[in-house]
Amino acid sequence: QQAGGDQRPMIEDYVGKGEDAPEFLPYGLTLQHKHVPELRAYAKLSHDPIMQPAVGNFAQGMITVVPLQLRGLDRVPTGAELHAAIADHYASIDGGVVEVAPYTHMERIAEIDPEIYNGTNRMKVYVFANDERAQALLMAVYDNLGKGASGAAVQNLDLMLGIKH
């Protein structure tokens, strides 16, 4: 397991439990994760986003879930419209490192594997939504350690700016 800064003692404790460690351990439950300010700044948000990280029984790979309250928008998109916008955006970027999963309505999904893209630069994005509640979840699966933090940051900037890889 690798972790930066504040998480290192928690990771060491988690790994030290061996087989007694839970499969999934949420943390940051006070909603004050150290990366919230930078997420807010780079996403140009007027309010802090919700970030609730977790560790699992794997050394590398990550699932990031972003909850969205859509009712604050001038025009509330449906889940299908949100999915189409995200799929169109990533389809327009050369390099094909981001795959957007087909949009389906489901209560749960069993095939999301945090380790599936380990050792690659690829990422898969899922969109889940409840149109009646005007809420959505974006979920991304990627290798959080394969390129290192600086390489991932550069790739994220390239994606945001539409720069070829």
PDB file of C-alpha atoms in Angstrom:
ATOM      1  CA  GLN A   1       0.000   0.000   0.000  1.00  0.00           C
ATOM      2  CA  GLN A   2       1.160   3.515  -0.728  1.00  0.00           C
ATOM      3  CA  ALA A   3      -0.300   6.653   0.751  1.00  0.00           C
ATOM      4  CA  GLY A   4       0.709  10.205   1.239  1.00  0.00           C
ATOM      5  CA  GLY A   5       0.890  12.359   4.323  1.00  0.00           C
ATOM      6  CA  ASP A   6      -1.991  11.963   6.738  1.00  0.00           C
ATOM      7  CA  GLN A   7      -3.064   8.526   5.489  1.00  0.00           C
ATOM      8  CA  ARG A   8       0.259   6.708   5.991  1.00  0.00           C
ATOM      9  CA  PRO A   9      -0.315   5.745   9.685  1.00  0.00           C
ATOM     10  CA  MET A  10      -3.842   4.589   8.850  1.00  0.00           C
ATOM     11  CA  ILE A  11      -2.581   2.468   5.942  1.00  0.00           C
ATOM     12  CA  GLU A  12       0.167   0.957   8.102  1.00  0.00           C
ATOM     13  CA  ASP A  13      -2.424   0.088  10.758  1.00  0.00           C
ATOM     14  CA  TYR A  14      -4.729  -1.386   8.102  1.00  0.00           C
ATOM     15  CA  VAL A  15      -1.964  -3.509   6.559  1.00  0.00           C
ATOM     16  CA  GLY A  16      -0.762  -4.551  10.023  1.00  0.00           C
ATOM     17  CA  LYS A  17      -4.120  -6.211  10.704  1.00  0.00           C
ATOM     18  CA  GLY A  18      -3.448  -8.736   7.939  1.00  0.00           C
ATOM     19  CA  GLU A  19      -6.379 -11.083   7.427  1.00  0.00           C
ATOM     20  CA  ASP A  20      -8.313  -9.294  10.181  1.00  0.00           C
ATOM     21  CA  ALA A  21      -8.448  -6.077   8.124  1.00  0.00           C
ATOM     22  CA  PRO A  22     -11.855  -5.303   6.616  1.00  0.00           C
ATOM     23  CA  GLU A  23     -12.227  -5.582   2.836  1.00  0.00           C
ATOM     24  CA  PHE A  24     -13.253  -1.919   2.709  1.00  0.00           C
ATOM     25  CA  LEU A  25     -12.453   0.809   5.236  1.00  0.00           C
ATOM     26  CA  PRO A  26     -14.018   4.262   4.740  1.00  0.00           C
ATOM     27  CA  TYR A  27     -12.234   7.237   6.288  1.00  0.00           C
ATOM     28  CA  GLY A  28     -12.489  11.025   6.121  1.00  0.00           C
ATOM     29  CA  LEU A  29     -15.974  10.771   7.571  1.00  0.00           C
ATOM     30  CA  THR A  30     -15.755  14.282   9.044  1.00  0.00           C
ATOM     31  CA  LEU A  31     -15.772  15.472   5.392  1.00  0.00           C
ATOM     32  CA  GLN A  32     -12.579  17.474   5.920  1.00  0.00           C
ATOM     33  CA  HIS A  33     -10.145  15.570   3.689  1.00  0.00           C
ATOM     34  CA  LYS A  34      -6.964  17.505   2.968  1.00  0.00           C
ATOM     35  CA  HIS A  35      -7.603  17.497  -0.806  1.00  0.00           C
ATOM     36  CA  VAL A  36     -11.060  19.155  -0.602  1.00  0.00           C
ATOM     37  CA  PRO A  37      -9.685  22.729  -0.955  1.00  0.00           C
ATOM     38  CA  GLU A  38      -7.744  21.873  -4.117  1.00  0.00           C
ATOM     39  CA  LEU A  39     -10.719  19.974  -5.563  1.00  0.00           C
ATOM     40  CA  ARG A  40     -12.870  23.034  -4.943  1.00  0.00           C
ATOM     41  CA  ALA A  41     -10.301  25.374  -6.494  1.00  0.00           C
ATOM     42  CA  TYR A  42      -9.532  23.342  -9.621  1.00  0.00           C
ATOM     43  CA  ALA A  43     -13.184  22.468 -10.265  1.00  0.00           C
ATOM     44  CA  LYS A  44     -14.127  26.143  -9.713  1.00  0.00           C
ATOM     45  CA  LEU A  45     -16.837  25.201  -7.217  1.00  0.00           C
ATOM     46  CA  SER A  46     -18.612  27.711  -4.998  1.00  0.00           C
ATOM     47  CA  HIS A  47     -18.947  25.125  -2.194  1.00  0.00           C
ATOM     48  CA  ASP A  48     -16.747  22.322  -0.916  1.00  0.00           C
ATOM     49  CA  PRO A  49     -17.343  19.025  -2.718  1.00  0.00           C
ATOM     50  CA  ILE A  50     -18.072  15.886  -0.732  1.00  0.00           C
ATOM     51  CA  MET A  51     -15.038  13.600  -0.627  1.00  0.00           C
ATOM     52  CA  GLN A  52     -15.221  10.358   1.281  1.00  0.00           C
ATOM     53  CA  PRO A  53     -12.163   8.167   0.627  1.00  0.00           C
ATOM     54  CA  ALA A  54     -11.617   4.551   1.616  1.00  0.00           C
ATOM     55  CA  VAL A  55      -8.896   1.935   1.567  1.00  0.00           C
ATOM     56  CA  GLY A  56      -9.417  -1.635   0.495  1.00  0.00           C
ATOM     57  CA  ASN A  57      -7.617  -4.927   0.466  1.00  0.00           C
ATOM     58  CA  PHE A  58      -5.530  -4.089  -2.611  1.00  0.00           C
ATOM     59  CA  ALA A  59      -2.260  -2.197  -3.020  1.00  0.00           C
ATOM     60  CA  GLN A  60      -3.069  -0.170  -6.108  1.00  0.00           C
ATOM     61  CA  GLY A  61      -6.099   0.946  -8.091  1.00  0.00           C
ATOM     62  CA  MET A  62      -8.850   3.346  -7.191  1.00  0.00           C
ATOM     63  CA  ILE A  63     -12.568   3.991  -7.443  1.00  0.00           C
ATOM     64  CA  THR A  64     -13.604   7.626  -7.124  1.00  0.00           C
ATOM     65  CA  VAL A  65     -17.278   8.494  -6.633  1.00  0.00           C
ATOM     66  CA  VAL A  66     -18.522  12.041  -7.165  1.00  0.00           C
ATOM     67  CA  PRO A  67     -22.080  12.758  -5.934  1.00  0.00           C
ATOM     68  CA  LEU A  68     -23.949  15.467  -7.850  1.00  0.00           C
ATOM     69  CA  GLN A  69     -26.978  17.472  -6.712  1.00  0.00           C
ATOM     70  CA  LEU A  70     -28.368  18.518 -10.088  1.00  0.00           C
ATOM     71  CA  ARG A  71     -31.353  20.534  -8.857  1.00  0.00           C
ATOM     72  CA  GLY A  72     -29.190  23.629  -8.349  1.00  0.00           C
ATOM     73  CA  LEU A  73     -28.571  23.948 -12.079  1.00  0.00           C
ATOM     74  CA  ASP A  74     -30.556  26.324 -14.283  1.00  0.00           C
ATOM     75  CA  ARG A  75     -31.660  23.329 -16.357  1.00  0.00           C
ATOM     76  CA  VAL A  76     -31.577  19.942 -14.666  1.00  0.00           C
ATOM     77  CA  PRO A  77     -30.249  17.265 -17.020  1.00  0.00           C
ATOM     78  CA  THR A  78     -31.534  13.717 -16.952  1.00  0.00           C
ATOM     79  CA  GLY A  79     -29.095  10.943 -16.208  1.00  0.00           C
ATOM     80  CA  ALA A  80     -29.106  10.010 -19.896  1.00  0.00           C
ATOM     81  CA  GLU A  81     -28.295  13.613 -20.883  1.00  0.00           C
ATOM     82  CA  LEU A  82     -25.489  13.814 -18.320  1.00  0.00           C
ATOM     83  CA  HIS A  83     -24.078  10.518 -19.591  1.00  0.00           C
ATOM     84  CA  ALA A  84     -24.282  11.699 -23.210  1.00  0.00           C
ATOM     85  CA  ALA A  85     -22.454  14.947 -22.394  1.00  0.00           C
ATOM     86  CA  ILE A  86     -19.664  13.080 -20.594  1.00  0.00           C
ATOM     87  CA  ALA A  87     -19.403  10.427 -23.326  1.00  0.00           C
ATOM     88  CA  ASP A  88     -19.303  13.102 -26.056  1.00  0.00           C
ATOM     89  CA  HIS A  89     -16.621  15.030 -24.168  1.00  0.00           C
ATOM     90  CA  TYR A  90     -14.286  12.075 -23.769  1.00  0.00           C
ATOM     91  CA  ALA A  91     -14.978  10.808 -27.311  1.00  0.00           C
ATOM     92  CA  SER A  92     -13.735  14.158 -28.638  1.00  0.00           C
ATOM     93  CA  ILE A  93     -10.321  13.790 -26.967  1.00  0.00           C
ATOM     94  CA  ASP A  94      -7.611  12.016 -28.930  1.00  0.00           C
ATOM     95  CA  GLY A  95      -5.816   9.196 -27.205  1.00  0.00           C
ATOM     96  CA  GLY A  96      -8.790   7.152 -26.049  1.00  0.00           C
ATOM     97  CA  VAL A  97      -7.582   6.686 -22.478  1.00  0.00           C
ATOM     98  CA  VAL A  98     -11.029   7.317 -20.965  1.00  0.00           C
ATOM     99  CA  GLU A  99     -13.886   4.905 -21.623  1.00  0.00           C
ATOM    100  CA  VAL A 100     -17.422   5.856 -20.609  1.00  0.00           C
ATOM    101  CA  ALA A 101     -19.498   2.814 -19.635  1.00  0.00           C
ATOM    102  CA  PRO A 102     -22.962   2.434 -21.193  1.00  0.00           C
ATOM    103  CA  TYR A 103     -25.713   4.178 -19.254  1.00  0.00           C
ATOM    104  CA  THR A 104     -28.081   1.799 -17.492  1.00  0.00           C
ATOM    105  CA  HIS A 105     -30.409   2.037 -14.514  1.00  0.00           C
ATOM    106  CA  MET A 106     -29.269  -0.316 -11.763  1.00  0.00           C
ATOM    107  CA  GLU A 107     -29.381  -0.547  -8.005  1.00  0.00           C
ATOM    108  CA  ARG A 108     -25.935  -2.126  -7.701  1.00  0.00           C
ATOM    109  CA  ILE A 109     -23.001  -3.132  -9.861  1.00  0.00           C
ATOM    110  CA  ALA A 110     -20.751  -6.063  -9.079  1.00  0.00           C
ATOM    111  CA  GLU A 111     -18.176  -5.839 -11.845  1.00  0.00           C
ATOM    112  CA  ILE A 112     -16.396  -2.673 -10.748  1.00  0.00           C
ATOM    113  CA  ASP A 113     -12.852  -3.772  -9.984  1.00  0.00           C
ATOM    114  CA  PRO A 114     -10.497  -1.111  -8.568  1.00  0.00           C
ATOM    115  CA  GLU A 115      -7.480  -3.011  -9.916  1.00  0.00           C
ATOM    116  CA  ILE A 116      -8.642  -3.530 -13.514  1.00  0.00           C
ATOM    117  CA  TYR A 117      -6.508  -0.713 -14.958  1.00  0.00           C
ATOM    118  CA  ASN A 118      -3.409  -1.229 -12.803  1.00  0.00           C
ATOM    119  CA  GLY A 119      -0.277  -0.562 -14.816  1.00  0.00           C
ATOM    120  CA  THR A 120      -2.150   1.406 -17.488  1.00  0.00           C
ATOM    121  CA  ASN A 121      -3.116   5.005 -18.162  1.00  0.00           C
ATOM    122  CA  ARG A 122      -6.735   4.035 -18.788  1.00  0.00           C
ATOM    123  CA  MET A 123      -9.812   5.109 -16.865  1.00  0.00           C
ATOM    124  CA  LYS A 124     -13.449   4.035 -17.011  1.00  0.00           C
ATOM    125  CA  VAL A 125     -16.247   6.431 -16.059  1.00  0.00           C
ATOM    126  CA  TYR A 126     -19.732   5.349 -15.005  1.00  0.00           C
ATOM    127  CA  VAL A 127     -22.825   7.553 -14.638  1.00  0.00           C
ATOM    128  CA  PHE A 128     -25.662   6.576 -12.290  1.00  0.00           C
ATOM    129  CA  ALA A 129     -28.686   8.809 -11.724  1.00  0.00           C
ATOM    130  CA  ASN A 130     -32.105   9.235 -10.169  1.00  0.00           C
ATOM    131  CA  ASP A 131     -33.984  11.674 -12.398  1.00  0.00           C
ATOM    132  CA  GLU A 132     -36.873  12.090  -9.944  1.00  0.00           C
ATOM    133  CA  ARG A 133     -34.487  13.214  -7.200  1.00  0.00           C
ATOM    134  CA  ALA A 134     -32.250  15.210  -9.581  1.00  0.00           C
ATOM    135  CA  GLN A 135     -29.185  13.405  -8.254  1.00  0.00           C
ATOM    136  CA  ALA A 136     -26.344  11.576  -9.946  1.00  0.00           C
ATOM    137  CA  LEU A 137     -23.163   9.714  -9.140  1.00  0.00           C
ATOM    138  CA  LEU A 138     -20.092   9.771 -11.331  1.00  0.00           C
ATOM    139  CA  MET A 139     -17.742   6.868 -10.712  1.00  0.00           C
ATOM    140  CA  ALA A 140     -14.230   6.534 -12.129  1.00  0.00           C
ATOM    141  CA  VAL A 141     -11.947   3.496 -11.979  1.00  0.00           C
ATOM    142  CA  TYR A 142      -8.219   4.012 -12.585  1.00  0.00           C
ATOM    143  CA  ASP A 143      -4.694   3.214 -11.415  1.00  0.00           C
ATOM    144  CA  ASN A 144      -3.854   5.819  -8.792  1.00  0.00           C
ATOM    145  CA  LEU A 145      -0.188   4.843  -8.483  1.00  0.00           C
ATOM    146  CA  GLY A 146       0.947   3.556 -11.874  1.00  0.00           C
ATOM    147  CA  LYS A 147       2.008   6.888 -13.311  1.00  0.00           C
ATOM    148  CA  GLY A 148       2.776   8.546 -10.016  1.00  0.00           C
ATOM    149  CA  ALA A 149       1.045  11.661  -8.763  1.00  0.00           C
ATOM    150  CA  SER A 150       2.829  14.091 -11.079  1.00  0.00           C
ATOM    151  CA  GLY A 151       2.175  12.011 -14.196  1.00  0.00           C
ATOM    152  CA  ALA A 152      -1.488  11.655 -13.300  1.00  0.00           C
ATOM    153  CA  ALA A 153      -1.763  15.396 -12.693  1.00  0.00           C
ATOM    154  CA  VAL A 154      -0.268  16.149 -16.110  1.00  0.00           C
ATOM    155  CA  GLN A 155      -2.598  13.647 -17.785  1.00  0.00           C
ATOM    156  CA  ASN A 156      -5.617  15.183 -16.019  1.00  0.00           C
ATOM    157  CA  LEU A 157      -4.598  18.636 -17.249  1.00  0.00           C
ATOM    158  CA  ASP A 158      -4.161  17.258 -20.776  1.00  0.00           C
ATOM    159  CA  LEU A 159      -7.666  15.767 -20.638  1.00  0.00           C
ATOM    160  CA  MET A 160      -9.193  18.990 -19.312  1.00  0.00           C
ATOM    161  CA  LEU A 161      -7.460  21.076 -21.980  1.00  0.00           C
ATOM    162  CA  GLY A 162      -8.018  18.603 -24.818  1.00  0.00           C
ATOM    163  CA  ILE A 163      -4.280  18.159 -25.433  1.00  0.00           C
ATOM    164  CA  LYS A 164      -3.253  15.024 -27.339  1.00  0.00           C
ATOM    165  CA  HIS A 165      -1.381  12.357 -25.367  1.00  0.00           C
TER     166      HIS A 165
END
